[in-house]
């Protein structure tokens, strides 16, 4: 992997009005073609038509989808998300984003191991670094999760690759200083690729941790391995009460490389997952369920496996971050270089994906919902696979 260039001091900069023109993708509803020899996904996604910059979903009728966020304008047209400003630039592969009670975000940099505090006004302060970080391939300092009890415990959790493994750490954040780290859970297999790394607290108060299969697909089906899984643990690293196996942190298995987690208003857990060569996935995660990798990619796994709700050709997605706002999931695409909006119905059906910002900002890594309902979006153009602009990598605020 080519190491990314270390950026200069980050600063807030307003986007020029002209740069806010959204190159929206996916006209019509035609799906990607398949043959009888290819797996047929449950739902195939529309192919971009750059010459027709309109949403992929049909025109909405007045009042439909009118939730004020990610919905319709007053005239009934589909409301398009709008980039408001760049909160920070020249970052070194920002990966994790989570919010403190005061509305500022804790942001991690994968390669440098730095931990940053970024305010809604664009003020950026380094608060420390995770010294055990060993960046390689897709690994390094990855996800971050702020404790639900931060006001009293001042604790932040991190997912990091070390010389020996992937592990979950915790540290106190007092004011502008990050304290010493403590091991919460170690022994997660690490690799040059497929390290997972997204962590988030669920509505139940437990910490969910995504792990990749590190390039060894069979680990995803091994119930005794922590690789290729979604884990559910307490804040001190024990298996959470109610797990499928009381002695194991494993919540679900058969995952290739999950890097996005989000809960909807009903408390349902959604996960975005990298496919291999054909289909990327959006999964509705169920307790103890097996999502099929490497036995199946996409849908069609039969009764032993849970099919994804939606799939995409890998060139249109390579999904990482996932967020939820008022009836819609928002999924960031790396290779796809776009932000997907996906409707979630009251009964838990995902549908009507629409692509925005296609190739406007390059590779998109993380999307997170701020306390005020806006989205914070990170680029990942200095990760060795992108074509960075001078301002990359950036932290962009978006009105959904």
Coordinates of C-alpha atoms in Angstrom, one line a residue:
X1 CA 0.0 0.0 0.0
X2 CA 1.2 3.5 -0.8
X3 CA 1.2 5.5 2.4
X4 CA -0.9 8.7 2.2
X5 CA 0.8 12.1 2.3
X6 CA 0.4 13.7 5.7
X7 CA -1.8 16.7 5.3
X8 CA -1.2 20.1 6.8
X9 CA -3.2 21.8 9.6
X10 CA -7.0 21.2 9.0
X11 CA -9.2 24.3 8.6
X12 CA -12.8 25.0 8.0
X13 CA -13.6 26.2 4.5
X14 CA -16.9 27.1 2.9
X15 CA -17.7 25.4 -0.4
X16 CA -18.2 27.8 -3.3
X17 CA -21.7 27.8 -4.5
X18 CA -20.7 26.5 -7.9
X19 CA -19.2 23.4 -6.4
X20 CA -22.4 22.4 -4.8
X21 CA -24.0 21.3 -8.0
X22 CA -25.0 17.7 -7.3
X23 CA -24.1 15.2 -10.0
X24 CA -27.0 12.9 -9.3
X25 CA -27.0 9.4 -10.7
X26 CA -29.3 6.7 -11.8
X27 CA -32.1 7.6 -14.1
X28 CA -34.9 5.1 -14.4
X29 CA -35.2 1.8 -12.6
X30 CA -33.4 -0.6 -14.9
X31 CA -31.3 -3.1 -13.1
X32 CA -27.9 -4.6 -13.8
X33 CA -28.0 -7.4 -16.3
X34 CA -27.6 -11.0 -15.2
X35 CA -27.3 -14.3 -17.0
X36 CA -28.7 -17.7 -16.0
X37 CA -25.3 -18.6 -14.7
X38 CA -25.0 -15.6 -12.4
X39 CA -26.6 -15.3 -9.0
X40 CA -29.9 -13.4 -9.2
X41 CA -30.1 -10.8 -6.4
X42 CA -33.3 -10.0 -4.6
X43 CA -33.2 -6.4 -5.9
X44 CA -30.6 -5.1 -8.4
X45 CA -29.7 -1.5 -8.4
X46 CA -29.9 1.0 -11.2
X47 CA -26.9 1.8 -13.4
X48 CA -25.7 5.4 -13.4
X49 CA -26.6 7.5 -16.4
X50 CA -24.3 10.5 -16.1
X51 CA -26.0 12.2 -19.0
X52 CA -29.3 12.3 -17.1
X53 CA -28.5 13.7 -13.6
X54 CA -31.8 12.8 -12.0
X55 CA -32.6 10.5 -9.0
X56 CA -33.1 6.8 -9.7
X57 CA -36.4 6.7 -8.0
X58 CA -39.6 7.8 -9.8
X59 CA -41.0 11.3 -9.2
X60 CA -42.7 11.5 -5.8
X61 CA -46.2 12.8 -5.4
X62 CA -46.9 15.8 -3.2
X63 CA -47.1 14.7 0.5
X64 CA -45.3 11.4 -0.1
X65 CA -42.1 10.9 1.8
X66 CA -42.6 14.4 3.2
X67 CA -40.7 14.0 6.5
X68 CA -38.6 17.2 6.2
X69 CA -35.4 15.2 6.2
X70 CA -34.4 13.2 3.1
X71 CA -37.9 13.7 1.7
X72 CA -39.6 16.1 -0.7
X73 CA -39.6 19.8 -1.3
X74 CA -42.8 21.8 -1.2
X75 CA -43.6 21.2 -4.9
X76 CA -43.4 17.4 -4.5
X77 CA -40.1 16.9 -6.1
X78 CA -37.6 14.5 -4.5
X79 CA -35.5 16.5 -2.0
X80 CA -31.8 16.3 -2.8
X81 CA -29.2 16.4 -0.1
X82 CA -27.1 19.5 -0.1
X83 CA -23.5 19.9 1.0
X84 CA -23.3 22.8 3.5
X85 CA -19.6 23.2 4.2
X86 CA -16.3 21.5 4.7
X87 CA -15.7 21.3 8.4
X88 CA -12.1 20.1 8.1
X89 CA -9.7 19.4 5.3
X90 CA -6.3 17.8 4.6
X91 CA -7.0 15.0 7.0
X92 CA -5.1 11.7 6.8
X93 CA -7.7 9.1 6.0
X94 CA -10.5 9.9 8.5
X95 CA -12.3 6.7 9.4
X96 CA -14.4 6.8 12.6
X97 CA -16.9 9.6 13.5
X98 CA -19.0 9.7 16.6
X99 CA -20.6 12.6 18.6
X100 CA -20.1 14.0 22.1
X101 CA -23.0 15.3 24.1
X102 CA -22.0 18.9 23.2
X103 CA -22.4 18.2 19.5
X104 CA -18.6 18.0 18.6
X105 CA -17.4 14.8 17.0
X106 CA -14.5 12.5 17.9
X107 CA -12.8 11.6 14.6
X108 CA -10.1 9.0 14.0
X109 CA -7.4 9.0 11.4
X110 CA -6.6 5.4 10.2
X111 CA -2.9 5.9 9.2
X112 CA -1.7 8.5 11.7
X113 CA -3.5 7.0 14.7
X114 CA -4.5 10.5 15.7
X115 CA -7.8 11.3 17.5
X116 CA -9.4 14.6 16.7
X117 CA -12.2 16.7 18.2
X118 CA -14.1 18.6 15.6
X119 CA -16.9 21.1 16.4
X120 CA -19.9 22.0 14.3
X121 CA -18.2 25.4 13.8
X122 CA -15.2 23.6 12.2
X123 CA -12.7 24.0 15.0
X124 CA -10.3 21.1 15.0
X125 CA -8.2 20.0 18.0
X126 CA -6.0 16.9 18.2
X127 CA -6.7 15.3 21.6
X128 CA -4.2 12.4 21.5
X129 CA -3.3 9.4 19.5
X130 CA -3.5 5.6 19.9
X131 CA 0.2 4.6 20.0
X132 CA -0.4 0.9 19.5
X133 CA -1.8 1.6 16.0
X134 CA -0.1 -0.4 13.2
X135 CA -1.5 0.9 9.8
X136 CA -1.2 -1.7 7.0
X137 CA -3.4 -2.3 4.0
X138 CA -6.9 -1.5 5.2
X139 CA -6.0 -1.7 8.9
X140 CA -5.0 0.9 11.5
X141 CA -7.1 3.1 13.8
X142 CA -10.6 2.5 12.6
X143 CA -14.0 2.9 14.4
X144 CA -14.9 5.1 17.4
X145 CA -17.9 5.0 19.7
X146 CA -18.7 7.5 22.4
X147 CA -20.1 6.0 25.6
X148 CA -23.8 6.6 26.1
X149 CA -22.9 7.6 29.6
X150 CA -20.2 10.0 28.5
X151 CA -21.4 12.9 30.7
X152 CA -20.5 10.8 33.8
X153 CA -17.8 8.3 32.6
X154 CA -16.0 10.5 30.0
X155 CA -15.2 7.3 28.0
X156 CA -14.6 6.8 24.3
X157 CA -14.1 3.3 22.6
X158 CA -11.8 2.6 19.7
X159 CA -11.2 -0.3 17.2
X160 CA -7.5 -0.5 16.4
X161 CA -5.1 -2.8 14.6
X162 CA -1.9 -3.6 16.6
X163 CA 1.1 -5.8 15.8
X164 CA -0.7 -8.9 16.9
X165 CA -4.4 -8.4 16.5
X166 CA -7.4 -6.2 16.2
X167 CA -8.8 -5.0 19.5
X168 CA -11.3 -2.7 21.2
X169 CA -9.8 -0.1 23.5
X170 CA -11.3 2.5 25.8
X171 CA -9.9 5.8 27.1
X172 CA -11.1 8.8 29.0
X173 CA -11.5 12.1 27.2
X174 CA -11.2 14.8 29.7
X175 CA -11.5 18.2 28.1
X176 CA -8.9 18.3 25.3
X177 CA -6.8 15.4 26.4
X178 CA -7.2 11.7 25.7
X179 CA -6.0 9.5 28.6
X180 CA -4.3 6.1 28.6
X181 CA -6.0 3.3 26.8
X182 CA -7.4 0.1 28.4
X183 CA -8.0 -3.2 26.5
X184 CA -11.7 -4.0 26.3
X185 CA -11.5 -7.0 23.9
X186 CA -8.5 -8.4 22.1
X187 CA -7.7 -11.4 20.0
X188 CA -9.7 -10.4 17.0
X189 CA -7.8 -11.7 13.9
X190 CA -6.1 -9.0 11.9
X191 CA -5.1 -8.9 8.3
X192 CA -3.8 -6.7 5.5
X193 CA -7.4 -6.6 4.2
X194 CA -10.9 -7.1 5.6
X195 CA -10.5 -5.9 9.2
X196 CA -14.0 -4.7 9.7
X197 CA -13.7 -2.0 12.3
X198 CA -17.0 -0.2 12.8
X199 CA -18.2 0.0 16.4
X200 CA -21.4 1.5 17.7
X201 CA -23.6 1.4 20.8
X202 CA -27.0 0.0 20.2
X203 CA -30.3 1.2 21.7
X204 CA -29.9 -1.6 24.2
X205 CA -26.7 0.0 25.6
X206 CA -24.3 -2.7 24.4
X207 CA -21.4 -2.2 22.1
X208 CA -21.6 -3.8 18.6
X209 CA -18.3 -4.5 16.8
X210 CA -17.9 -5.5 13.2
X211 CA -15.0 -7.8 12.2
X212 CA -13.7 -8.9 8.8
X213 CA -12.5 -12.3 7.7
X214 CA -9.0 -10.9 7.1
X215 CA -8.8 -12.5 3.6
X216 CA -9.4 -16.0 5.0
X217 CA -13.1 -16.6 4.0
X218 CA -13.6 -19.8 6.1
X219 CA -13.2 -17.8 9.3
X220 CA -16.5 -16.2 8.7
X221 CA -18.2 -19.6 9.2
X222 CA -16.2 -20.6 12.2
X223 CA -18.2 -20.0 15.3
X224 CA -15.1 -20.1 17.5
X225 CA -13.3 -17.3 15.5
X226 CA -14.1 -13.7 16.1
X227 CA -13.4 -12.9 12.4
X228 CA -16.2 -12.3 9.9
X229 CA -18.7 -11.5 12.6
X230 CA -20.8 -8.9 14.3
X231 CA -20.0 -9.0 18.0
X232 CA -22.1 -7.7 20.9
X233 CA -20.3 -7.0 24.1
X234 CA -20.6 -5.1 27.4
X235 CA -18.5 -2.0 28.1
X236 CA -15.9 -4.2 29.8
X237 CA -15.7 -6.6 26.9
X238 CA -17.8 -9.5 28.2
X239 CA -20.4 -11.2 26.0
X240 CA -23.6 -9.2 26.3
X241 CA -26.6 -10.8 28.0
X242 CA -28.9 -12.3 25.5
X243 CA -26.3 -13.3 23.0
X244 CA -27.0 -16.5 21.0
X245 CA -24.3 -18.3 22.9
X246 CA -24.0 -16.9 26.5
X247 CA -20.3 -17.5 26.5
X248 CA -19.5 -15.9 23.2
X249 CA -19.5 -12.3 21.9
X250 CA -20.8 -13.4 18.5
X251 CA -24.1 -11.9 17.5
X252 CA -24.2 -12.9 13.8
X253 CA -21.8 -14.7 11.5
X254 CA -21.0 -15.3 7.8
X255 CA -19.9 -11.8 7.1
X256 CA -17.1 -10.9 4.7
X257 CA -16.3 -7.3 5.8
X258 CA -18.9 -5.2 7.5
X259 CA -18.0 -1.5 7.8
X260 CA -21.4 0.1 8.4
X261 CA -23.9 -0.1 11.3
X262 CA -27.1 1.8 11.9
X263 CA -30.3 1.4 13.8
X264 CA -33.7 2.6 12.6
X265 CA -36.5 4.1 14.6
X266 CA -37.8 0.6 15.5
X267 CA -34.4 -0.5 16.9
X268 CA -33.7 -2.7 13.9
X269 CA -30.0 -3.2 13.1
X270 CA -28.8 -2.6 9.5
X271 CA -25.3 -3.4 8.2
X272 CA -23.5 -2.5 5.0
X273 CA -21.1 -5.2 3.7
X274 CA -18.4 -5.5 1.0
X275 CA -19.0 -8.2 -1.6
X276 CA -16.1 -9.9 -3.4
X277 CA -16.6 -9.4 -7.1
X278 CA -20.3 -9.3 -7.8
X279 CA -22.6 -8.0 -5.1
X280 CA -22.3 -5.6 -2.2
X281 CA -25.0 -6.0 0.4
X282 CA -27.3 -4.2 2.8
X283 CA -28.4 -6.6 5.5
X284 CA -31.0 -6.5 8.2
X285 CA -29.1 -8.1 11.0
X286 CA -30.9 -10.7 13.1
X287 CA -29.7 -12.4 16.3
X288 CA -27.8 -15.6 15.6
X289 CA -28.3 -15.3 11.8
X290 CA -25.8 -16.5 9.2
X291 CA -25.3 -14.2 6.2
X292 CA -23.7 -16.8 4.1
X293 CA -20.1 -15.8 3.2
X294 CA -18.2 -17.5 1.7
X295 CA -20.9 -20.0 0.7
X296 CA -22.9 -17.3 -1.1
X297 CA -22.4 -13.7 -2.3
X298 CA -25.5 -11.7 -2.5
X299 CA -28.9 -13.5 -2.3
X300 CA -29.8 -17.1 -3.1
X301 CA -28.2 -18.9 -0.2
X302 CA -31.3 -21.0 0.7
X303 CA -32.8 -21.7 4.1
X304 CA -29.5 -21.9 6.0
X305 CA -28.6 -18.2 5.2
X306 CA -30.3 -14.9 5.5
X307 CA -30.5 -13.0 2.1
X308 CA -29.5 -9.3 2.0
X309 CA -32.3 -6.8 1.6
X310 CA -30.6 -5.0 -1.2
X311 CA -27.5 -5.7 -3.4
X312 CA -25.4 -3.5 -5.6
X313 CA -22.8 -4.3 -8.3
X314 CA -19.5 -3.7 -6.6
X315 CA -18.5 -0.9 -8.9
X316 CA -21.5 1.1 -7.7
X317 CA -21.0 0.8 -4.0
X318 CA -18.1 -0.8 -2.1
X319 CA -20.1 0.4 1.0
X320 CA -18.5 1.5 4.2
X321 CA -20.4 4.0 6.5
X322 CA -24.1 3.7 7.3
X323 CA -26.4 6.2 9.0
X324 CA -30.1 6.6 9.6
X325 CA -32.2 9.7 9.6
X326 CA -36.1 9.8 9.7
X327 CA -37.1 7.0 7.5
X328 CA -33.9 6.6 5.4
X329 CA -30.6 4.9 5.5
X330 CA -27.6 6.7 4.1
X331 CA -24.7 4.6 2.8
X332 CA -21.3 5.9 1.8
X333 CA -19.6 4.2 -1.2
X334 CA -15.8 3.9 -1.8
X335 CA -15.4 2.5 -5.2
X336 CA -18.8 3.8 -6.1
X337 CA -17.9 7.3 -5.1
X338 CA -21.4 8.2 -4.1
X339 CA -23.8 8.5 -1.2
X340 CA -26.9 6.2 -1.4
X341 CA -30.2 7.1 0.2
X342 CA -32.4 4.1 0.9
X343 CA -36.0 4.2 2.2
X344 CA -36.9 2.0 5.2
X345 CA -40.6 1.2 5.6
X346 CA -42.4 0.8 8.9
X347 CA -42.2 -3.0 8.7
X348 CA -38.5 -3.0 7.9
X349 CA -38.2 -3.3 4.1
X350 CA -35.4 -1.4 2.4
X351 CA -36.2 0.0 -1.0
X352 CA -35.9 2.9 -3.6
X353 CA -32.1 3.5 -3.4
X354 CA -31.1 6.8 -4.9
X355 CA -27.5 7.9 -5.6
X356 CA -26.2 11.4 -4.8
X357 CA -22.8 13.2 -5.1
X358 CA -21.6 10.7 -7.7
X359 CA -17.9 11.3 -8.2
X360 CA -18.2 14.8 -6.7
X361 CA -15.8 14.1 -3.8
X362 CA -14.2 10.8 -4.7
X363 CA -14.2 7.9 -2.3
X364 CA -16.7 8.3 0.6
X365 CA -15.8 6.3 3.7
X366 CA -18.1 7.3 6.7
X367 CA -21.4 8.9 7.1
X368 CA -22.7 9.7 10.6
X369 CA -25.8 11.4 11.9
X370 CA -25.1 14.5 14.1
X371 CA -27.3 15.4 17.0
X372 CA -28.9 18.2 14.9
X373 CA -30.0 15.7 12.2
X374 CA -27.4 16.7 9.7
X375 CA -25.0 14.2 8.1
X376 CA -21.2 14.3 8.5
X377 CA -19.4 12.7 5.6
X378 CA -15.7 11.8 5.2
X379 CA -13.7 11.2 2.1
X380 CA -11.1 8.5 1.8
X381 CA -9.0 9.6 -1.1
X382 CA -5.6 9.3 0.7
X383 CA -6.0 5.6 1.5
X384 CA -3.8 4.5 -1.4
X385 CA -6.7 3.7 -3.7
X386 CA -8.0 7.2 -4.5
X387 CA -6.9 10.3 -6.4
X388 CA -6.6 12.9 -3.7
X389 CA -7.3 16.6 -4.4
X390 CA -5.2 19.2 -2.6
X391 CA -7.9 19.5 0.2
X392 CA -8.3 15.8 0.8
X393 CA -9.2 14.2 2.9
X394 CA -12.3 16.2 4.0
X395 CA -15.0 16.2 6.6
X396 CA -18.2 17.5 4.9
X397 CA -21.5 18.5 6.5
X398 CA -24.6 17.6 4.5
X399 CA -28.2 18.5 4.8
X400 CA -30.1 15.2 4.1

